[in-house]
XYZ file of C-alpha atoms in Angstrom:
462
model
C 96.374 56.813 64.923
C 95.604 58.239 61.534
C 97.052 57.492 58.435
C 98.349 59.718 56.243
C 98.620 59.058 52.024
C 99.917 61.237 49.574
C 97.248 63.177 47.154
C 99.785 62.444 44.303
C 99.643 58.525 45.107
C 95.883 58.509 45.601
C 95.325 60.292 42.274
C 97.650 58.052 40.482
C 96.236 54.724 42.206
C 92.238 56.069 40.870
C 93.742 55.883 37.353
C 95.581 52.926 37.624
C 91.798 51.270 38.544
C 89.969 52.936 35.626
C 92.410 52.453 33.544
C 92.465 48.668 34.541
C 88.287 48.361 34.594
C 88.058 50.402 31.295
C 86.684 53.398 32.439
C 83.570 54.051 34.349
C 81.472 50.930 34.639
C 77.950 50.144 34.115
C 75.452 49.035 36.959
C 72.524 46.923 36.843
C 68.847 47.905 35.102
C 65.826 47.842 37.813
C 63.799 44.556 38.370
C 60.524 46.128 37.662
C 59.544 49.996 36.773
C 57.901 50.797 40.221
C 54.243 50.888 39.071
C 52.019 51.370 41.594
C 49.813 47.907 41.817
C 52.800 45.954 39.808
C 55.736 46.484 41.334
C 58.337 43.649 39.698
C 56.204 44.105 36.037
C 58.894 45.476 33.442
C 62.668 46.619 34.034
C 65.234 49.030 33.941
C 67.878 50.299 31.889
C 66.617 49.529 27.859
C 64.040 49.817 25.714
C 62.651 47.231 23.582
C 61.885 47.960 19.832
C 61.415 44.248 18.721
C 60.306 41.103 19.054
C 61.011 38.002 16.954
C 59.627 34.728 18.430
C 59.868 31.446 17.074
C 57.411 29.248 18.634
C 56.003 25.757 18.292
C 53.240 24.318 20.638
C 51.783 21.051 20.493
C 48.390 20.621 22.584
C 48.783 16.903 23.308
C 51.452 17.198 25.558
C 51.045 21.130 26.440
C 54.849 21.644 25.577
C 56.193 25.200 23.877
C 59.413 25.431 22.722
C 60.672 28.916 21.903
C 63.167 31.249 20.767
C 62.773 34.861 21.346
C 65.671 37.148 19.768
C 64.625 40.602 21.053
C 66.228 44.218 19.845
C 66.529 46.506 22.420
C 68.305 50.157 23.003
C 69.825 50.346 26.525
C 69.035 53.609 28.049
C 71.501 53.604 30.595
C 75.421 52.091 30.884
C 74.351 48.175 31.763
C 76.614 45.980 33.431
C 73.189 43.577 33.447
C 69.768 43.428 32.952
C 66.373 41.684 33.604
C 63.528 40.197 31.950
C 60.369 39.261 32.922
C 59.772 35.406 32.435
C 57.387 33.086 34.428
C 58.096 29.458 35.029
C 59.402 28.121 31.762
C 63.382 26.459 31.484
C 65.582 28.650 30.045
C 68.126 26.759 28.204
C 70.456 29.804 26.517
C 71.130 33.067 26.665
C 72.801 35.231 23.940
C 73.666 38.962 23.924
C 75.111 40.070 20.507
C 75.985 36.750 19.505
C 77.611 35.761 22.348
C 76.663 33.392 24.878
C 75.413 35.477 27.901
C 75.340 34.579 31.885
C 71.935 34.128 33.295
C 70.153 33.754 36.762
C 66.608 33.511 37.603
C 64.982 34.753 40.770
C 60.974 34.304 40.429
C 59.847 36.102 37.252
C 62.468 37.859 36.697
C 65.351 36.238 34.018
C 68.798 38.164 35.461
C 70.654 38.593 32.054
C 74.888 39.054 32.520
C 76.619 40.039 29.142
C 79.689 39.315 28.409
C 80.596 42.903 27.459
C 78.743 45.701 28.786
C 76.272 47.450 26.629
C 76.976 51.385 26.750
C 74.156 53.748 27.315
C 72.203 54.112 23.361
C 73.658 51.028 22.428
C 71.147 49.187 20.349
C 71.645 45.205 21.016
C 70.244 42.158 20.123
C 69.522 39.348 23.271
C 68.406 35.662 22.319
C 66.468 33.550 24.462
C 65.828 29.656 23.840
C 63.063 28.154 26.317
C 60.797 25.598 26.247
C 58.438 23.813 28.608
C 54.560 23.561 29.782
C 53.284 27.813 29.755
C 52.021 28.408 32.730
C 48.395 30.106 33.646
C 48.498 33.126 35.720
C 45.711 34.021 38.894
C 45.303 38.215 38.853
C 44.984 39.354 42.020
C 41.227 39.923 41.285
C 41.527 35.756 41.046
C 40.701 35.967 37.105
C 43.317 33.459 34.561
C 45.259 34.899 32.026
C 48.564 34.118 30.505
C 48.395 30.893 29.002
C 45.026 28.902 29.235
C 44.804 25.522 27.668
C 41.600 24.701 25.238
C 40.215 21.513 24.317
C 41.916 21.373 20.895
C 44.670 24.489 21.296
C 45.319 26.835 23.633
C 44.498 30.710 23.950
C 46.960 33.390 25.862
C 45.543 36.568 26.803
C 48.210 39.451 28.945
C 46.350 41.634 30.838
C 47.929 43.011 33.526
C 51.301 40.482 33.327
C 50.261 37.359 31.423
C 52.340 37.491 28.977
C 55.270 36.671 30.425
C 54.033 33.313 30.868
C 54.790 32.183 27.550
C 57.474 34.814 26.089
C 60.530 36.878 27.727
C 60.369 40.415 27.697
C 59.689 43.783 29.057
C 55.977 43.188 30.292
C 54.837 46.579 31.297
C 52.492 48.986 29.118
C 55.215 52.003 29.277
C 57.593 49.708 26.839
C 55.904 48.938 23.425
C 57.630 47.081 20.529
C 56.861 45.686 16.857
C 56.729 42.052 16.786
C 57.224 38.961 14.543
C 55.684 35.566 15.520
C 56.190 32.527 13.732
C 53.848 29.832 14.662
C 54.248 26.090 14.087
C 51.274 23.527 15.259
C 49.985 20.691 14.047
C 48.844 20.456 10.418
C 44.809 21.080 10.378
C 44.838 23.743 13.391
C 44.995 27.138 13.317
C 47.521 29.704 15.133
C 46.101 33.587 15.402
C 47.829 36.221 16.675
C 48.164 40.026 15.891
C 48.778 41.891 12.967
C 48.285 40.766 9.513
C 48.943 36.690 8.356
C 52.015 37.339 6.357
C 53.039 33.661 5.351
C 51.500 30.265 5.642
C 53.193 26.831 5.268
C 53.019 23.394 5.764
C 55.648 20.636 5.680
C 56.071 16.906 7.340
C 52.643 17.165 9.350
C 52.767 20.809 10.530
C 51.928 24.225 9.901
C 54.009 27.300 10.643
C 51.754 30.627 10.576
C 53.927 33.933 10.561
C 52.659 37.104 11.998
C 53.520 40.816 11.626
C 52.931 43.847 13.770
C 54.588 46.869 12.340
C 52.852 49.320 14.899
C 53.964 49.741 18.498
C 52.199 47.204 20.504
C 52.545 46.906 24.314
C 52.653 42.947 25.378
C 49.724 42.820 27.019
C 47.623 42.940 24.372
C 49.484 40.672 22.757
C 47.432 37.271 21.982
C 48.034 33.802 20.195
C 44.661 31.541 19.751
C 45.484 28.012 18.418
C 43.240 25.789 18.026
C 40.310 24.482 15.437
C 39.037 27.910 14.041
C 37.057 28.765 10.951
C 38.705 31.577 9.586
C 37.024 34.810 7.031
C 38.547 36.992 5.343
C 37.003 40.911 4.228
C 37.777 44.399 3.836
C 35.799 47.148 5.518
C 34.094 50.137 3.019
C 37.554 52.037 3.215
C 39.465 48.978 2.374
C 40.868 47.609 5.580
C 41.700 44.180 5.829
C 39.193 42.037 8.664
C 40.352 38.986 9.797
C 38.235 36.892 11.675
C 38.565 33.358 13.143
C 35.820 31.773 15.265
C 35.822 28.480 16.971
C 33.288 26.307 15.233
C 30.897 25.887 18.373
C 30.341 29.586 18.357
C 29.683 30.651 14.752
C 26.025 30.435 14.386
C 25.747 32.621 17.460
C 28.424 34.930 15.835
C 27.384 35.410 13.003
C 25.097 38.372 13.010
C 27.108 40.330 15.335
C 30.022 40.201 13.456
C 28.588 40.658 9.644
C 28.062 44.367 11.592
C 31.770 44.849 12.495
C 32.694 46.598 9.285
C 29.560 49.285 10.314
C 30.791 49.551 13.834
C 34.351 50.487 12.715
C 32.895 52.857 10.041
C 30.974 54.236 13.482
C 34.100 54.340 15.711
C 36.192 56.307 12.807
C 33.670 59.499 12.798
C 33.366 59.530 16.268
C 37.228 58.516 17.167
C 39.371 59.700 14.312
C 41.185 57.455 12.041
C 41.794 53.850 13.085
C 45.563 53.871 14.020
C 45.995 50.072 12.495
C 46.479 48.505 9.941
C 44.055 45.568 10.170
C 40.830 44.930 12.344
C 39.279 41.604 13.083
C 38.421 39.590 16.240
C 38.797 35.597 17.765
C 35.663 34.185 18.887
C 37.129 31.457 21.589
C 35.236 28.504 23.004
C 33.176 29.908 25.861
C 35.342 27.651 28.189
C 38.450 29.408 27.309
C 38.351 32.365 29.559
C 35.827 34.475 31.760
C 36.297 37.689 29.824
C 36.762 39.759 26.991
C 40.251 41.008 25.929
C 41.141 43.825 23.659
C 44.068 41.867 22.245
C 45.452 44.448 19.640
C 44.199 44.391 15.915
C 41.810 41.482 17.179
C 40.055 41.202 20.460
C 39.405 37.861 21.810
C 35.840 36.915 22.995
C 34.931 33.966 24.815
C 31.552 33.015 23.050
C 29.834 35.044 20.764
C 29.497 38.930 21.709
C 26.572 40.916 21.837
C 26.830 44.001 19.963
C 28.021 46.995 22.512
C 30.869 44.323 23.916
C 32.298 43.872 20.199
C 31.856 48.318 20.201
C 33.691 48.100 23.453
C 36.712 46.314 22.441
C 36.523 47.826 19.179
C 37.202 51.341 20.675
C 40.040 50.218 22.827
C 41.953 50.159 19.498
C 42.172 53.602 20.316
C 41.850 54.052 23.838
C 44.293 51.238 25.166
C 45.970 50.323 22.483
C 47.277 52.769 20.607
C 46.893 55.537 23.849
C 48.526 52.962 25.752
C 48.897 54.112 29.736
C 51.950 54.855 31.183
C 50.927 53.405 34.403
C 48.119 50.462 35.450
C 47.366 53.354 37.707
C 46.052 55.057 34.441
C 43.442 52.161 33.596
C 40.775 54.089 33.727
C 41.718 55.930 30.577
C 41.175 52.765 28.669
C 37.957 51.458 30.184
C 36.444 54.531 30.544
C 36.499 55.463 27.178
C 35.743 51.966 25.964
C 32.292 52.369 28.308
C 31.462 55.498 27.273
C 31.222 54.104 23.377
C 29.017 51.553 24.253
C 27.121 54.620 25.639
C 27.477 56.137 22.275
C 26.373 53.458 20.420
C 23.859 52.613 22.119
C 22.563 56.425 22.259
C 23.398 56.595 18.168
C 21.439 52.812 17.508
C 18.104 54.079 18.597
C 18.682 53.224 22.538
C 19.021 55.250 25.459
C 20.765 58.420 25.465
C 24.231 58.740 27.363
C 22.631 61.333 29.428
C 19.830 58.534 30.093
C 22.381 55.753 30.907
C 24.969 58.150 32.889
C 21.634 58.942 35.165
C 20.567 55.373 35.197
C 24.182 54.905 36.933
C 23.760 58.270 39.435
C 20.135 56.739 40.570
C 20.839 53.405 40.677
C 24.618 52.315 40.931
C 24.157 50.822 43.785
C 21.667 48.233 42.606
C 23.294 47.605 39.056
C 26.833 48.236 40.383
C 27.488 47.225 44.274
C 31.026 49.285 43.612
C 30.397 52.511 41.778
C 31.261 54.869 44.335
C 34.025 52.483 46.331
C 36.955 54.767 44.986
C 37.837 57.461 42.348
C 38.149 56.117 38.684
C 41.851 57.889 38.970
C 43.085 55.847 42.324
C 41.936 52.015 42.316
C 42.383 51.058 45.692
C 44.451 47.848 44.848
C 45.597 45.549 42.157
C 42.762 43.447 42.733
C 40.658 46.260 41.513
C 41.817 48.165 38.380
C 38.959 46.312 36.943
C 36.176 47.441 39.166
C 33.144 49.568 38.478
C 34.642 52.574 39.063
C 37.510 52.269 36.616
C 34.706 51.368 33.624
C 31.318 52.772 34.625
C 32.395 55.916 36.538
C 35.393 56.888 34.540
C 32.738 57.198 31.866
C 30.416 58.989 33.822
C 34.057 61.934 34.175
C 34.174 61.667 30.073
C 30.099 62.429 30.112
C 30.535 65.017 32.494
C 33.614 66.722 30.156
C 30.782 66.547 27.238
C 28.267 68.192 29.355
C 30.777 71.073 30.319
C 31.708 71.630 26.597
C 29.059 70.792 24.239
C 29.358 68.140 21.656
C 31.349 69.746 19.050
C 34.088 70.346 21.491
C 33.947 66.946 23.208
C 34.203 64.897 19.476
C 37.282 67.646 19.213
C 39.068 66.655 22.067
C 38.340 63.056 22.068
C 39.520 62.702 18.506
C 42.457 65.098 19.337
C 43.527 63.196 22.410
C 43.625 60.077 20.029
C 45.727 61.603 17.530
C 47.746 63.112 19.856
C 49.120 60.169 21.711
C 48.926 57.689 18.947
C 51.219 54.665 19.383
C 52.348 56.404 22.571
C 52.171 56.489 26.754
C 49.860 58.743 28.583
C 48.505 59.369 32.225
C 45.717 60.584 34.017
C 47.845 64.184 34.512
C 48.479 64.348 30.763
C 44.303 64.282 30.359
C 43.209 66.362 32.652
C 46.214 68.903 30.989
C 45.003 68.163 27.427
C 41.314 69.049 28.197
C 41.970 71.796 29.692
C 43.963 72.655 27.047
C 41.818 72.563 24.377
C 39.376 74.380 26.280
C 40.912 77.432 28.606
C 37.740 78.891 29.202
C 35.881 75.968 31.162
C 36.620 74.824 35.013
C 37.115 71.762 35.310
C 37.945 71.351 38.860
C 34.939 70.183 40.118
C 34.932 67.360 37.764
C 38.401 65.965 38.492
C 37.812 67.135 42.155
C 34.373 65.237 42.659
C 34.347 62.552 40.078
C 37.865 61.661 38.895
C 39.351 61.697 42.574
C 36.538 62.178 44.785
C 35.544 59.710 47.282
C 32.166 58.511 47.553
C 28.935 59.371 45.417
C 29.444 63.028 44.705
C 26.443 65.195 45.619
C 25.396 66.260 42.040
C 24.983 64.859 38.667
């Protein structure tokens, strides 16, 4: 038997309920953006513009306490919304100054408002947290987030490490400003990004406060506390170097980085204006980590760097940093160009040319690099290999192959146009391959993305 309503009663009843909920109602932001080898990394439904954190770390016991008041613009009506957190007790939640409901379900820190934010509603969402960071395996089985030193403590991001030791949106599409106040015991240091704005110490401690005006994405956030001697210089043009290196390392530094002013002199011609507004670097114990990190303003080394590594990191200001990818998919356009300036350097120091080194990799890859030809630059086969040979060594060998198809004065155009173009911004591998051929219409360029960006296996020409 059917039932039969009015259409005046059912019309009627529908307003009655929006009327009653207060018109059409917000739904949840995404737990995670999708990326392709990071699924759960970032969320849905807002932006983040800021961060403020307020943290103090004491290496005895390995305990952080921290308060992270985030501003945010919420890109879609939001009922809730998540962060990304790992491990760590939350103890309070606030949205707008009011005390917000809160869930967590692995990384992810489910945030409940009391009133619904509206779709370009700009907000402000405090976190208090505390407890012993957590260090994070990649899938390629290297550490990052937070890794405890003998005297401090160092956290490097890259891919999702930072969300060991602050809240927030930790994919390289969202990109903030950030303030971070420091506190640690009185007699260490505590380094992070940006420019050293304040310094103070009271009752046995010493809060360090931090600025980063320009957009920043949180991997490449960094905080290095610990016993560091710090320097202090300009480069030729005037821009301010800050350097701290952990006493063990600084005789072994020191002639490497007495020629980081040069090198960023170097970088400028050949990349375009530095898109910062400070340079340095943190020489770390060479305990602290296995790697290298292009931590923004400052990359991080574990023990003193050799030259081309320090021109490596140095050009991911650029190409990473400020050309941030939209996508881990897209992490070839950071180590690629990155590679290709050690090339450069190298080729512009008195060493091999690029063409030498890029046919040093054709002939012998296989010997120097067991991976080279495992899978396009373009399309890492996992998440356990964005960092492979191919990303680095290869996606070089596509930016050499660009400069052999347009001459020099066209590849330092486009390379320094690409730059300016998508300063402080996102970009992917489709944006590139648009821009080049962009800036030159007359050149084909489809056997270069076709063989060496996403070809598989060794193509069959240099």
């Amino acid at each position: 038997m059917s039932r039969f309503v009015p259409v005046a009663l059912t019309v009627t009843s529908a307003l009655l309920v929006l009327t009653a909920c207060g018109g059409v109602q917000g739904t949840p932001g995404g737990s995670g953006v999708r990326d392709p080898y990071f699924p759960k990394a970032g969320n849905g439904g807002y932006d983040i513009t800021h961060y403020a954190l307020d943290l103090a770390y004491d290496p005895d016991d390995r305990h952080l306490t921290g308060t992270a008041e985030i501003t945010a613009r919420a890109t879609q009506d939001l009922s809730a919304f998540d962060l990304d957190l790992k491990g760590l007790d939350v103890e309070r939640v606030g949205v707008e100054g009011e005390r917000a409901r809160w869930s967590r379900n692995g990384q992810e820190l489910v945030v409940r408002p009391r009133d619904e934010l509206d779709k370009g509603e700009t907000f402000r969402l405090t976190v208090r947290y505390s407890g012993t960071p957590e260090t994070v395996t990649d899938p390629d089985d290297s550490a990052e987030g937070w890794l405890p030193t003998a005297d401090g403590a160092l956290a490097l991001g890259e891919p999702t490490g930072s969300m060991a030791w602050f809240p927030g949106n930790h994919h390289p599409s969202d990109k903030a400003s950030y303030d971070i106040d420091v506190t640690v015991p009185e007699g260490l240091e505590a380094v992070s990004n940006g420019e050293l704005v304040n310094r103070r110490t009271s009752g046995g401690r010493t809060t360090f406060r931090w600025h980063t005006s320009e957009p920043m994405a949180s991997y490449v956030a960094t905080l290095a506390i610990g016993d560091y001697r710090i320097s202090r210089s300009t480069t030729g043009s005037g821009l301010p170097v800050y350097v701290a290196v952990d006493p063990g390392q600084a005789d072994d530094s020191r002639e490497v980085l007495a020629r980081l002013p040069e090198i960023m002199e170097w970088a400028e011609e050949n990349f375009g204006p530095y898109p910062f507004s400070s340079t340095g670097a943190i020489v770390a114990d060479a305990d602290a980590a296995d790697y290298a990190l292009e931590t923004q303003n400052r990359p991080v080394f574990p023990g003193a760097p050799d030259t081309e590594l320090l021109v490596h990191e140095l050009a991911h200001q650029w190409f990473g940093n400020s050309v941030t990818p939209k996508s881990w998919r897209d992490m070839w356009l950071n180590e690629s160009f990155a590679t290709y300036a050690e090339w450069l350097w190298r080729e512009d120091d008195g060493g091999d040319s690029a063409q030498e080194t890029f046919d040093a990799r054709y002939d012998h890859g296989e010997d120097d690099y067991e991976d080279l030809w495992d899978f396009p630059p373009a399309e890492p086969t996992s998440a356990a290999h964005i960092s492979d040979s191919p990303v680095y060594q290869r996606g070089a060998m596509v930016l050499h192959k660009i400069r052999q198809t347009v001459g020099d004065d066209a590849f330092y155009d486009i390379v320094q146009g690409w730059a300016a173009d998508h300063r402080h911004g996102n970009a992917d591998t489709d944006d590139f391959t648009a821009y080049v051929e962009k800036k030159a219409p007359d050149e084909d360029f489809t056997p270069i993305w076709e063989d060496w960006l996403y070809g598989d296996g060794k193509p069959d020409h240099p």
